[in-house]
Amino acid sequence: MPQGKVAVITGASRGIGKSIAFALAAKGATIVAMDMDQAATDATVAELQATGAKALAVVGNVTVTADVERMIDAAVEAFGRVDILVNNAGITRDGLIMRMKDEEWDAVLSVNLKGAFVCTRTAFKVMSKQRYGRIINIASIVGQMGNAGQANYCASKAGLIGLTKSNAREMAKRNITVNAVAPGFIATAMTDALSDKIRGELAAQIPLERLGSADDIANAVVFLASEASGYITGHVLAVNGGMYM
Ligand code: NAI
């Protein structure tokens, strides 16, 4: 269990990242919540602290090296170590390829893929000295199967899977495992915006006949962040109700 471990989570102020923060805190981890949204991050950290958890808010952008270094420095200064990194921050800028703008491509690749690279490189320096680490990248089912209208997003998530496997090989000798969780369609603000008809059509393609919840993803992350997963690295854990296998 992640009892007593220090977990840095990006994009932790809402949605799946927030659920991951609460799930790890419930198992006794100390939480460093990083996000660009100051008010929401402060609110999430206050909620975590109200449950008795140790938690710290760091406001910053995962694509900016100086922000990420400040985040990892703050974690070490406050809590002495970084045991778990969850690269969860992500964005979409959907559109058909013919109409996709350079800026839409660059923004998605930058946050979803470069952001994970910068956070991993920075956290690795601390984990490497500790000879212990658990890195978990939040990919997506569409990085495995593709999706029309999301070429930039799918490419970023497929890239994240490649990054996961390369880092797993590179970091194993330091006792650092690197895995990905690939969520299917999860009920969040993003999917709440869909009509009932589209949500129904989506659910019909899922063997378990429902959209996933943020807690379904958080439970998988807790396992990969725990001591119990110590012999698993370079793995992509699909949490998709059987939609893609
Ligand atoms: P969300 O949009 O609710 O939350 C993302 C968080 O990341 C926000 O708090 C946002 O402020 C933060 N963020 C965005 N850019 C950032 C940056 N440059 N630096 C720091 N923080 C930044 O998204 P949601 O739905 O919770 O998704 C979380 C992760 O799960 C993402 O990586 C997403 O791609 C992935 N995912 C989500 C699925 C879904 O159905 N919701 C399905 C598959 C994957």
PDB file of C-alpha atoms and ligand atoms in Angstrom:
ATOM      1  CA  MET A   1       0.000   0.000   0.000  1.00  0.00           C
ATOM      2  CA  PRO A   2       1.181   3.553  -0.625  1.00  0.00           C
ATOM      3  CA  GLN A   3       1.120   4.248   3.161  1.00  0.00           C
ATOM      4  CA  GLY A   4       3.659   6.960   3.999  1.00  0.00           C
ATOM      5  CA  LYS A   5       4.643   7.442   0.347  1.00  0.00           C
ATOM      6  CA  VAL A   6       4.778  10.858  -1.324  1.00  0.00           C
ATOM      7  CA  ALA A   7       2.727  11.071  -4.532  1.00  0.00           C
ATOM      8  CA  VAL A   8       2.951  13.882  -7.089  1.00  0.00           C
ATOM      9  CA  ILE A   9      -0.129  14.040  -9.335  1.00  0.00           C
ATOM     10  CA  THR A  10      -0.445  16.410 -12.298  1.00  0.00           C
ATOM     11  CA  GLY A  11      -3.826  17.765 -13.343  1.00  0.00           C
ATOM     12  CA  ALA A  12      -5.019  16.890  -9.841  1.00  0.00           C
ATOM     13  CA  SER A  13      -7.529  19.681  -9.258  1.00  0.00           C
ATOM     14  CA  ARG A  14     -10.512  17.929 -10.855  1.00  0.00           C
ATOM     15  CA  GLY A  15     -11.779  14.902 -12.755  1.00  0.00           C
ATOM     16  CA  ILE A  16      -9.694  11.744 -12.830  1.00  0.00           C
ATOM     17  CA  GLY A  17      -6.633  13.402 -11.255  1.00  0.00           C
ATOM     18  CA  LYS A  18      -8.666  14.496  -8.245  1.00  0.00           C
ATOM     19  CA  SER A  19     -10.079  10.981  -7.803  1.00  0.00           C
ATOM     20  CA  ILE A  20      -6.539   9.579  -7.973  1.00  0.00           C
ATOM     21  CA  ALA A  21      -5.419  12.062  -5.302  1.00  0.00           C
ATOM     22  CA  PHE A  22      -8.259  11.039  -2.967  1.00  0.00           C
ATOM     23  CA  ALA A  23      -7.729   7.318  -3.573  1.00  0.00           C
ATOM     24  CA  LEU A  24      -3.978   7.511  -2.859  1.00  0.00           C
ATOM     25  CA  ALA A  25      -4.599   9.712   0.195  1.00  0.00           C
ATOM     26  CA  ALA A  26      -7.146   7.188   1.489  1.00  0.00           C
ATOM     27  CA  LYS A  27      -4.339   4.588   1.422  1.00  0.00           C
ATOM     28  CA  GLY A  28      -2.107   6.877   3.474  1.00  0.00           C
ATOM     29  CA  ALA A  29      -0.076   8.634   0.793  1.00  0.00           C
ATOM     30  CA  THR A  30       0.953  12.283   1.083  1.00  0.00           C
ATOM     31  CA  ILE A  31      -0.285  14.232  -1.937  1.00  0.00           C
ATOM     32  CA  VAL A  32       1.406  16.942  -4.001  1.00  0.00           C
ATOM     33  CA  ALA A  33      -1.316  18.216  -6.348  1.00  0.00           C
ATOM     34  CA  MET A  34      -0.061  20.107  -9.397  1.00  0.00           C
ATOM     35  CA  ASP A  35      -2.362  21.942 -11.778  1.00  0.00           C
ATOM     36  CA  MET A  36      -2.606  25.188 -13.727  1.00  0.00           C
ATOM     37  CA  ASP A  37      -5.885  26.143 -12.092  1.00  0.00           C
ATOM     38  CA  GLN A  38      -4.938  27.797  -8.805  1.00  0.00           C
ATOM     39  CA  ALA A  39      -8.414  28.151  -7.253  1.00  0.00           C
ATOM     40  CA  ALA A  40      -9.426  24.562  -8.049  1.00  0.00           C
ATOM     41  CA  THR A  41      -6.101  23.152  -6.849  1.00  0.00           C
ATOM     42  CA  ASP A  42      -6.292  25.056  -3.564  1.00  0.00           C
ATOM     43  CA  ALA A  43      -9.875  23.831  -3.090  1.00  0.00           C
ATOM     44  CA  THR A  44      -8.922  20.209  -3.784  1.00  0.00           C
ATOM     45  CA  VAL A  45      -5.990  20.379  -1.377  1.00  0.00           C
ATOM     46  CA  ALA A  46      -8.222  21.908   1.315  1.00  0.00           C
ATOM     47  CA  GLU A  47     -10.702  19.033   0.791  1.00  0.00           C
ATOM     48  CA  LEU A  48      -7.884  16.494   1.071  1.00  0.00           C
ATOM     49  CA  GLN A  49      -6.581  18.114   4.255  1.00  0.00           C
ATOM     50  CA  ALA A  50     -10.107  18.067   5.704  1.00  0.00           C
ATOM     51  CA  THR A  51     -10.012  14.258   5.449  1.00  0.00           C
ATOM     52  CA  GLY A  52      -6.809  14.283   7.537  1.00  0.00           C
ATOM     53  CA  ALA A  53      -4.466  13.786   4.565  1.00  0.00           C
ATOM     54  CA  LYS A  54      -1.158  15.590   4.172  1.00  0.00           C
ATOM     55  CA  ALA A  55      -1.369  17.576   0.945  1.00  0.00           C
ATOM     56  CA  LEU A  56       0.342  20.445  -0.857  1.00  0.00           C
ATOM     57  CA  ALA A  57      -0.826  22.503  -3.862  1.00  0.00           C
ATOM     58  CA  VAL A  58       1.642  23.545  -6.560  1.00  0.00           C
ATOM     59  CA  VAL A  59       0.382  25.726  -9.386  1.00  0.00           C
ATOM     60  CA  GLY A  60       2.207  25.344 -12.659  1.00  0.00           C
ATOM     61  CA  ASN A  61       2.277  24.131 -16.230  1.00  0.00           C
ATOM     62  CA  VAL A  62       3.627  20.639 -16.950  1.00  0.00           C
ATOM     63  CA  THR A  63       5.126  21.815 -20.231  1.00  0.00           C
ATOM     64  CA  VAL A  64       7.331  24.415 -18.517  1.00  0.00           C
ATOM     65  CA  THR A  65      10.519  22.879 -17.149  1.00  0.00           C
ATOM     66  CA  ALA A  66      10.993  25.589 -14.501  1.00  0.00           C
ATOM     67  CA  ASP A  67       7.449  24.982 -13.169  1.00  0.00           C
ATOM     68  CA  VAL A  68       8.022  21.241 -12.992  1.00  0.00           C
ATOM     69  CA  GLU A  69      11.368  21.673 -11.228  1.00  0.00           C
ATOM     70  CA  ARG A  70       9.655  23.998  -8.735  1.00  0.00           C
ATOM     71  CA  MET A  71       6.982  21.316  -8.159  1.00  0.00           C
ATOM     72  CA  ILE A  72       9.477  18.532  -7.474  1.00  0.00           C
ATOM     73  CA  ASP A  73      11.637  20.842  -5.312  1.00  0.00           C
ATOM     74  CA  ALA A  74       8.529  21.797  -3.308  1.00  0.00           C
ATOM     75  CA  ALA A  75       7.646  18.132  -2.786  1.00  0.00           C
ATOM     76  CA  VAL A  76      11.150  17.293  -1.565  1.00  0.00           C
ATOM     77  CA  GLU A  77      11.342  20.373   0.622  1.00  0.00           C
ATOM     78  CA  ALA A  78       7.966  19.690   2.266  1.00  0.00           C
ATOM     79  CA  PHE A  79       8.054  15.898   2.524  1.00  0.00           C
ATOM     80  CA  GLY A  80      11.635  14.749   1.859  1.00  0.00           C
ATOM     81  CA  ARG A  81      11.021  12.487  -1.133  1.00  0.00           C
ATOM     82  CA  VAL A  82       8.973  11.642  -4.228  1.00  0.00           C
ATOM     83  CA  ASP A  83       7.869   8.015  -4.435  1.00  0.00           C
ATOM     84  CA  ILE A  84       5.000   8.156  -6.918  1.00  0.00           C
ATOM     85  CA  LEU A  85       4.476  10.325 -10.013  1.00  0.00           C
ATOM     86  CA  VAL A  86       1.137  10.229 -11.824  1.00  0.00           C
ATOM     87  CA  ASN A  87       1.271  11.988 -15.204  1.00  0.00           C
ATOM     88  CA  ASN A  88      -2.434  12.733 -15.537  1.00  0.00           C
ATOM     89  CA  ALA A  89      -2.650  16.303 -16.922  1.00  0.00           C
ATOM     90  CA  GLY A  90      -4.137  16.156 -20.402  1.00  0.00           C
ATOM     91  CA  ILE A  91      -6.129  18.168 -22.913  1.00  0.00           C
ATOM     92  CA  THR A  92      -8.085  17.643 -26.135  1.00  0.00           C
ATOM     93  CA  ARG A  93      -8.349  19.863 -29.214  1.00  0.00           C
ATOM     94  CA  ASP A  94     -10.498  17.639 -31.422  1.00  0.00           C
ATOM     95  CA  GLY A  95     -11.040  18.069 -35.142  1.00  0.00           C
ATOM     96  CA  LEU A  96     -10.750  16.252 -38.439  1.00  0.00           C
ATOM     97  CA  ILE A  97      -7.185  16.094 -39.733  1.00  0.00           C
ATOM     98  CA  MET A  98      -7.922  18.229 -42.806  1.00  0.00           C
ATOM     99  CA  ARG A  99      -9.000  21.112 -40.621  1.00  0.00           C
ATOM    100  CA  MET A 100      -6.648  20.578 -37.684  1.00  0.00           C
ATOM    101  CA  LYS A 101      -4.513  23.634 -37.015  1.00  0.00           C
ATOM    102  CA  ASP A 102      -0.803  23.461 -36.200  1.00  0.00           C
ATOM    103  CA  GLU A 103      -1.549  25.067 -32.826  1.00  0.00           C
ATOM    104  CA  GLU A 104      -4.104  22.340 -31.999  1.00  0.00           C
ATOM    105  CA  TRP A 105      -1.600  19.625 -32.820  1.00  0.00           C
ATOM    106  CA  ASP A 106       1.204  21.328 -30.876  1.00  0.00           C
ATOM    107  CA  ALA A 107      -0.900  22.100 -27.783  1.00  0.00           C
ATOM    108  CA  VAL A 108      -2.078  18.504 -27.343  1.00  0.00           C
ATOM    109  CA  LEU A 109       1.322  16.930 -28.017  1.00  0.00           C
ATOM    110  CA  SER A 110       2.925  19.448 -25.702  1.00  0.00           C
ATOM    111  CA  VAL A 111       0.695  18.906 -22.642  1.00  0.00           C
ATOM    112  CA  ASN A 112      -0.029  15.193 -23.024  1.00  0.00           C
ATOM    113  CA  LEU A 113       3.384  13.958 -24.161  1.00  0.00           C
ATOM    114  CA  LYS A 114       6.067  16.565 -23.518  1.00  0.00           C
ATOM    115  CA  GLY A 115       4.518  17.319 -20.115  1.00  0.00           C
ATOM    116  CA  ALA A 116       4.895  13.679 -19.064  1.00  0.00           C
ATOM    117  CA  PHE A 117       8.491  13.649 -20.361  1.00  0.00           C
ATOM    118  CA  VAL A 118       9.460  16.784 -18.402  1.00  0.00           C
ATOM    119  CA  CYS A 119       7.799  15.571 -15.175  1.00  0.00           C
ATOM    120  CA  THR A 120       9.367  12.124 -15.507  1.00  0.00           C
ATOM    121  CA  ARG A 121      12.858  13.492 -16.186  1.00  0.00           C
ATOM    122  CA  THR A 122      12.626  15.775 -13.170  1.00  0.00           C
ATOM    123  CA  ALA A 123      11.141  13.214 -10.756  1.00  0.00           C
ATOM    124  CA  PHE A 124      13.621  10.575 -11.921  1.00  0.00           C
ATOM    125  CA  LYS A 125      16.510  12.539 -10.401  1.00  0.00           C
ATOM    126  CA  VAL A 126      14.945  12.163  -6.950  1.00  0.00           C
ATOM    127  CA  MET A 127      13.651   8.608  -7.423  1.00  0.00           C
ATOM    128  CA  SER A 128      17.003   7.481  -8.769  1.00  0.00           C
ATOM    129  CA  LYS A 129      18.804   8.568  -5.565  1.00  0.00           C
ATOM    130  CA  GLN A 130      16.108   6.867  -3.475  1.00  0.00           C
ATOM    131  CA  ARG A 131      16.397   3.673  -5.533  1.00  0.00           C
ATOM    132  CA  TYR A 132      12.597   3.585  -5.480  1.00  0.00           C
ATOM    133  CA  GLY A 133       9.829   4.943  -7.656  1.00  0.00           C
ATOM    134  CA  ARG A 134       6.471   4.291  -9.239  1.00  0.00           C
ATOM    135  CA  ILE A 135       5.597   6.274 -12.359  1.00  0.00           C
ATOM    136  CA  ILE A 136       2.092   5.949 -13.803  1.00  0.00           C
ATOM    137  CA  ASN A 137       1.097   7.593 -17.067  1.00  0.00           C
ATOM    138  CA  ILE A 138      -2.578   8.142 -17.858  1.00  0.00           C
ATOM    139  CA  ALA A 139      -2.901   7.188 -21.528  1.00  0.00           C
ATOM    140  CA  SER A 140      -6.218   6.379 -23.252  1.00  0.00           C
ATOM    141  CA  ILE A 141      -8.052   3.618 -25.084  1.00  0.00           C
ATOM    142  CA  VAL A 142      -7.893   5.801 -28.197  1.00  0.00           C
ATOM    143  CA  GLY A 143      -4.088   5.733 -28.063  1.00  0.00           C
ATOM    144  CA  GLN A 144      -4.466   1.974 -28.619  1.00  0.00           C
ATOM    145  CA  MET A 145      -7.324   1.857 -31.140  1.00  0.00           C
ATOM    146  CA  GLY A 146      -7.388   5.332 -32.762  1.00  0.00           C
ATOM    147  CA  ASN A 147     -10.393   7.620 -33.074  1.00  0.00           C
ATOM    148  CA  ALA A 148     -11.599   9.733 -35.974  1.00  0.00           C
ATOM    149  CA  GLY A 149     -11.407  13.420 -35.126  1.00  0.00           C
ATOM    150  CA  GLN A 150      -8.718  12.977 -32.476  1.00  0.00           C
ATOM    151  CA  ALA A 151      -5.489  12.424 -34.445  1.00  0.00           C
ATOM    152  CA  ASN A 152      -3.489  14.761 -32.214  1.00  0.00           C
ATOM    153  CA  TYR A 153      -4.862  13.274 -28.983  1.00  0.00           C
ATOM    154  CA  CYS A 154      -4.478   9.645 -30.149  1.00  0.00           C
ATOM    155  CA  ALA A 155      -0.909  10.313 -31.323  1.00  0.00           C
ATOM    156  CA  SER A 156      -0.062  11.889 -27.951  1.00  0.00           C
ATOM    157  CA  LYS A 157      -1.493   8.937 -26.014  1.00  0.00           C
ATOM    158  CA  ALA A 158       0.166   6.337 -28.282  1.00  0.00           C
ATOM    159  CA  GLY A 159       3.394   8.301 -27.772  1.00  0.00           C
ATOM    160  CA  LEU A 160       2.862   8.164 -24.035  1.00  0.00           C
ATOM    161  CA  ILE A 161       2.717   4.365 -24.251  1.00  0.00           C
ATOM    162  CA  GLY A 162       6.082   4.365 -26.078  1.00  0.00           C
ATOM    163  CA  LEU A 163       7.514   6.710 -23.460  1.00  0.00           C
ATOM    164  CA  THR A 164       6.219   4.371 -20.727  1.00  0.00           C
ATOM    165  CA  LYS A 165       7.942   1.324 -22.202  1.00  0.00           C
ATOM    166  CA  SER A 166      11.251   3.127 -22.877  1.00  0.00           C
ATOM    167  CA  ASN A 167      11.343   4.601 -19.388  1.00  0.00           C
ATOM    168  CA  ALA A 168      10.476   1.212 -17.886  1.00  0.00           C
ATOM    169  CA  ARG A 169      13.546  -0.304 -19.540  1.00  0.00           C
ATOM    170  CA  GLU A 170      15.791   2.629 -18.630  1.00  0.00           C
ATOM    171  CA  MET A 171      14.753   2.949 -14.986  1.00  0.00           C
ATOM    172  CA  ALA A 172      14.325  -0.671 -13.918  1.00  0.00           C
ATOM    173  CA  LYS A 173      17.849  -0.991 -12.529  1.00  0.00           C
ATOM    174  CA  ARG A 174      17.031   1.851 -10.124  1.00  0.00           C
ATOM    175  CA  ASN A 175      13.995  -0.052  -8.805  1.00  0.00           C
ATOM    176  CA  ILE A 176      11.636   2.376 -10.517  1.00  0.00           C
ATOM    177  CA  THR A 177       8.625   0.904 -12.322  1.00  0.00           C
ATOM    178  CA  VAL A 178       6.868   2.759 -15.121  1.00  0.00           C
ATOM    179  CA  ASN A 179       3.390   1.743 -16.240  1.00  0.00           C
ATOM    180  CA  ALA A 180       0.432   3.249 -18.062  1.00  0.00           C
ATOM    181  CA  VAL A 181      -3.274   3.100 -17.369  1.00  0.00           C
ATOM    182  CA  ALA A 182      -5.422   3.351 -20.497  1.00  0.00           C
ATOM    183  CA  PRO A 183      -8.923   4.475 -19.516  1.00  0.00           C
ATOM    184  CA  GLY A 184     -11.864   3.751 -21.794  1.00  0.00           C
ATOM    185  CA  PHE A 185     -14.788   6.173 -21.812  1.00  0.00           C
ATOM    186  CA  ILE A 186     -15.057   7.647 -18.346  1.00  0.00           C
ATOM    187  CA  ALA A 187     -17.965   9.666 -16.943  1.00  0.00           C
ATOM    188  CA  THR A 188     -16.413  13.107 -16.304  1.00  0.00           C
ATOM    189  CA  ALA A 189     -17.250  16.681 -17.249  1.00  0.00           C
ATOM    190  CA  MET A 190     -15.947  15.794 -20.733  1.00  0.00           C
ATOM    191  CA  THR A 191     -18.452  12.970 -21.281  1.00  0.00           C
ATOM    192  CA  ASP A 192     -21.277  14.732 -19.354  1.00  0.00           C
ATOM    193  CA  ALA A 193     -21.370  17.150 -22.282  1.00  0.00           C
ATOM    194  CA  LEU A 194     -22.473  14.318 -24.629  1.00  0.00           C
ATOM    195  CA  SER A 195     -26.182  13.767 -25.358  1.00  0.00           C
ATOM    196  CA  ASP A 196     -27.986  10.798 -23.735  1.00  0.00           C
ATOM    197  CA  LYS A 197     -28.253   9.239 -27.213  1.00  0.00           C
ATOM    198  CA  ILE A 198     -24.472   9.353 -27.790  1.00  0.00           C
ATOM    199  CA  ARG A 199     -23.778   8.135 -24.256  1.00  0.00           C
ATOM    200  CA  GLY A 200     -26.185   5.219 -24.868  1.00  0.00           C
ATOM    201  CA  GLU A 201     -24.475   4.375 -28.164  1.00  0.00           C
ATOM    202  CA  LEU A 202     -21.104   4.421 -26.424  1.00  0.00           C
ATOM    203  CA  ALA A 203     -22.307   2.163 -23.600  1.00  0.00           C
ATOM    204  CA  ALA A 204     -23.663  -0.298 -26.192  1.00  0.00           C
ATOM    205  CA  GLN A 205     -20.086  -0.865 -27.425  1.00  0.00           C
ATOM    206  CA  ILE A 206     -18.833  -1.706 -23.932  1.00  0.00           C
ATOM    207  CA  PRO A 207     -19.136  -5.351 -22.789  1.00  0.00           C
ATOM    208  CA  LEU A 208     -19.643  -4.207 -19.177  1.00  0.00           C
ATOM    209  CA  GLU A 209     -22.473  -1.958 -20.474  1.00  0.00           C
ATOM    210  CA  ARG A 210     -21.533   1.264 -18.707  1.00  0.00           C
ATOM    211  CA  LEU A 211     -19.119   4.141 -18.912  1.00  0.00           C
ATOM    212  CA  GLY A 212     -16.278   3.902 -16.432  1.00  0.00           C
ATOM    213  CA  SER A 213     -15.967   6.113 -13.367  1.00  0.00           C
ATOM    214  CA  ALA A 214     -13.005   8.181 -12.240  1.00  0.00           C
ATOM    215  CA  ASP A 215     -12.814   5.789  -9.273  1.00  0.00           C
ATOM    216  CA  ASP A 216     -12.320   2.830 -11.647  1.00  0.00           C
ATOM    217  CA  ILE A 217      -9.191   4.580 -12.933  1.00  0.00           C
ATOM    218  CA  ALA A 218      -8.041   5.619  -9.463  1.00  0.00           C
ATOM    219  CA  ASN A 219      -8.273   2.014  -8.215  1.00  0.00           C
ATOM    220  CA  ALA A 220      -5.945   0.849 -11.007  1.00  0.00           C
ATOM    221  CA  VAL A 221      -3.503   3.654 -10.220  1.00  0.00           C
ATOM    222  CA  VAL A 222      -3.500   2.747  -6.499  1.00  0.00           C
ATOM    223  CA  PHE A 223      -2.509  -0.811  -7.417  1.00  0.00           C
ATOM    224  CA  LEU A 224       0.295   0.285  -9.757  1.00  0.00           C
ATOM    225  CA  ALA A 225       1.500   2.769  -7.108  1.00  0.00           C
ATOM    226  CA  SER A 226       1.643   0.122  -4.402  1.00  0.00           C
ATOM    227  CA  GLU A 227       4.356  -2.284  -3.264  1.00  0.00           C
ATOM    228  CA  ALA A 228       2.123  -5.111  -4.542  1.00  0.00           C
ATOM    229  CA  SER A 229       2.849  -4.219  -8.187  1.00  0.00           C
ATOM    230  CA  GLY A 230       6.652  -4.366  -7.787  1.00  0.00           C
ATOM    231  CA  TYR A 231       7.236  -6.947 -10.548  1.00  0.00           C
ATOM    232  CA  ILE A 232       5.096  -5.112 -13.134  1.00  0.00           C
ATOM    233  CA  THR A 233       6.787  -2.589 -15.407  1.00  0.00           C
ATOM    234  CA  GLY A 234       6.242  -1.340 -18.951  1.00  0.00           C
ATOM    235  CA  HIS A 235       2.644  -2.517 -18.784  1.00  0.00           C
ATOM    236  CA  VAL A 236      -0.435  -0.802 -20.204  1.00  0.00           C
ATOM    237  CA  LEU A 237      -3.380  -1.565 -17.943  1.00  0.00           C
ATOM    238  CA  ALA A 238      -6.630  -1.190 -19.872  1.00  0.00           C
ATOM    239  CA  VAL A 239      -9.508   0.010 -17.697  1.00  0.00           C
ATOM    240  CA  ASN A 240     -12.184   0.140 -20.358  1.00  0.00           C
ATOM    241  CA  GLY A 241     -15.005  -2.287 -19.500  1.00  0.00           C
ATOM    242  CA  GLY A 242     -13.755  -4.632 -22.221  1.00  0.00           C
ATOM    243  CA  MET A 243     -14.286  -2.112 -25.026  1.00  0.00           C
ATOM    244  CA  TYR A 244     -10.842  -2.831 -26.489  1.00  0.00           C
ATOM    245  CA  MET A 245      -8.846  -5.963 -25.728  1.00  0.00           C
TER     246      MET A 245
HETATM  247  P1  NAI B   1     -10.001  17.197 -16.959  1.00  0.00           P
HETATM  248  O1  NAI B   1      -9.966  18.159 -18.107  1.00  0.00           O
HETATM  249  O2  NAI B   1     -11.223  17.116 -16.105  1.00  0.00           O
HETATM  250  O3  NAI B   1      -8.742  17.466 -15.999  1.00  0.00           O
HETATM  251  C1  NAI B   1      -7.449  17.706 -16.517  1.00  0.00           C
HETATM  252  C2  NAI B   1      -6.708  18.588 -15.526  1.00  0.00           C
HETATM  253  O4  NAI B   1      -5.405  18.832 -16.077  1.00  0.00           O
HETATM  254  C3  NAI B   1      -7.368  19.951 -15.318  1.00  0.00           C
HETATM  255  O5  NAI B   1      -7.479  20.209 -13.930  1.00  0.00           O
HETATM  256  C4  NAI B   1      -6.413  20.926 -15.996  1.00  0.00           C
HETATM  257  O6  NAI B   1      -6.367  22.208 -15.356  1.00  0.00           O
HETATM  258  C5  NAI B   1      -5.098  20.202 -15.880  1.00  0.00           C
HETATM  259  N1  NAI B   1      -4.138  20.638 -16.906  1.00  0.00           N
HETATM  260  C6  NAI B   1      -4.369  20.804 -18.227  1.00  0.00           C
HETATM  261  N2  NAI B   1      -3.256  21.243 -18.842  1.00  0.00           N
HETATM  262  C7  NAI B   1      -2.295  21.356 -17.883  1.00  0.00           C
HETATM  263  C8  NAI B   1      -0.942  21.772 -17.896  1.00  0.00           C
HETATM  264  N3  NAI B   1      -0.336  22.178 -19.019  1.00  0.00           N
HETATM  265  N4  NAI B   1      -0.252  21.766 -16.724  1.00  0.00           N
HETATM  266  C9  NAI B   1      -0.845  21.387 -15.573  1.00  0.00           C
HETATM  267  N5  NAI B   1      -2.138  20.989 -15.506  1.00  0.00           N
HETATM  268  C10 NAI B   1      -2.850  20.977 -16.643  1.00  0.00           C
HETATM  269  O7  NAI B   1      -9.627  15.758 -17.617  1.00  0.00           O
HETATM  270  P2  NAI B   1      -9.989  14.267 -17.126  1.00  0.00           P
HETATM  271  O8  NAI B   1     -11.160  13.805 -17.898  1.00  0.00           O
HETATM  272  O9  NAI B   1      -9.992  14.168 -15.655  1.00  0.00           O
HETATM  273  O10 NAI B   1      -8.725  13.485 -17.730  1.00  0.00           O
HETATM  274  C11 NAI B   1      -7.542  13.247 -16.988  1.00  0.00           C
HETATM  275  C12 NAI B   1      -6.607  12.406 -17.841  1.00  0.00           C
HETATM  276  O11 NAI B   1      -7.261  11.203 -18.231  1.00  0.00           O
HETATM  277  C13 NAI B   1      -6.163  13.097 -19.132  1.00  0.00           C
HETATM  278  O12 NAI B   1      -4.813  12.767 -19.401  1.00  0.00           O
HETATM  279  C14 NAI B   1      -7.076  12.482 -20.165  1.00  0.00           C
HETATM  280  O13 NAI B   1      -6.500  12.531 -21.446  1.00  0.00           O
HETATM  281  C15 NAI B   1      -7.200  11.066 -19.640  1.00  0.00           C
HETATM  282  N6  NAI B   1      -8.369  10.343 -20.131  1.00  0.00           N
HETATM  283  C16 NAI B   1      -9.647  10.790 -19.866  1.00  0.00           C
HETATM  284  C17 NAI B   1     -10.740  10.069 -20.324  1.00  0.00           C
HETATM  285  C18 NAI B   1     -12.150  10.495 -20.040  1.00  0.00           C
HETATM  286  O14 NAI B   1     -13.077   9.839 -20.543  1.00  0.00           O
HETATM  287  N7  NAI B   1     -12.385  11.541 -19.263  1.00  0.00           N
HETATM  288  C19 NAI B   1     -10.574   8.851 -21.120  1.00  0.00           C
HETATM  289  C20 NAI B   1      -9.198   8.480 -21.334  1.00  0.00           C
HETATM  290  C21 NAI B   1      -8.152   9.210 -20.845  1.00  0.00           C
END
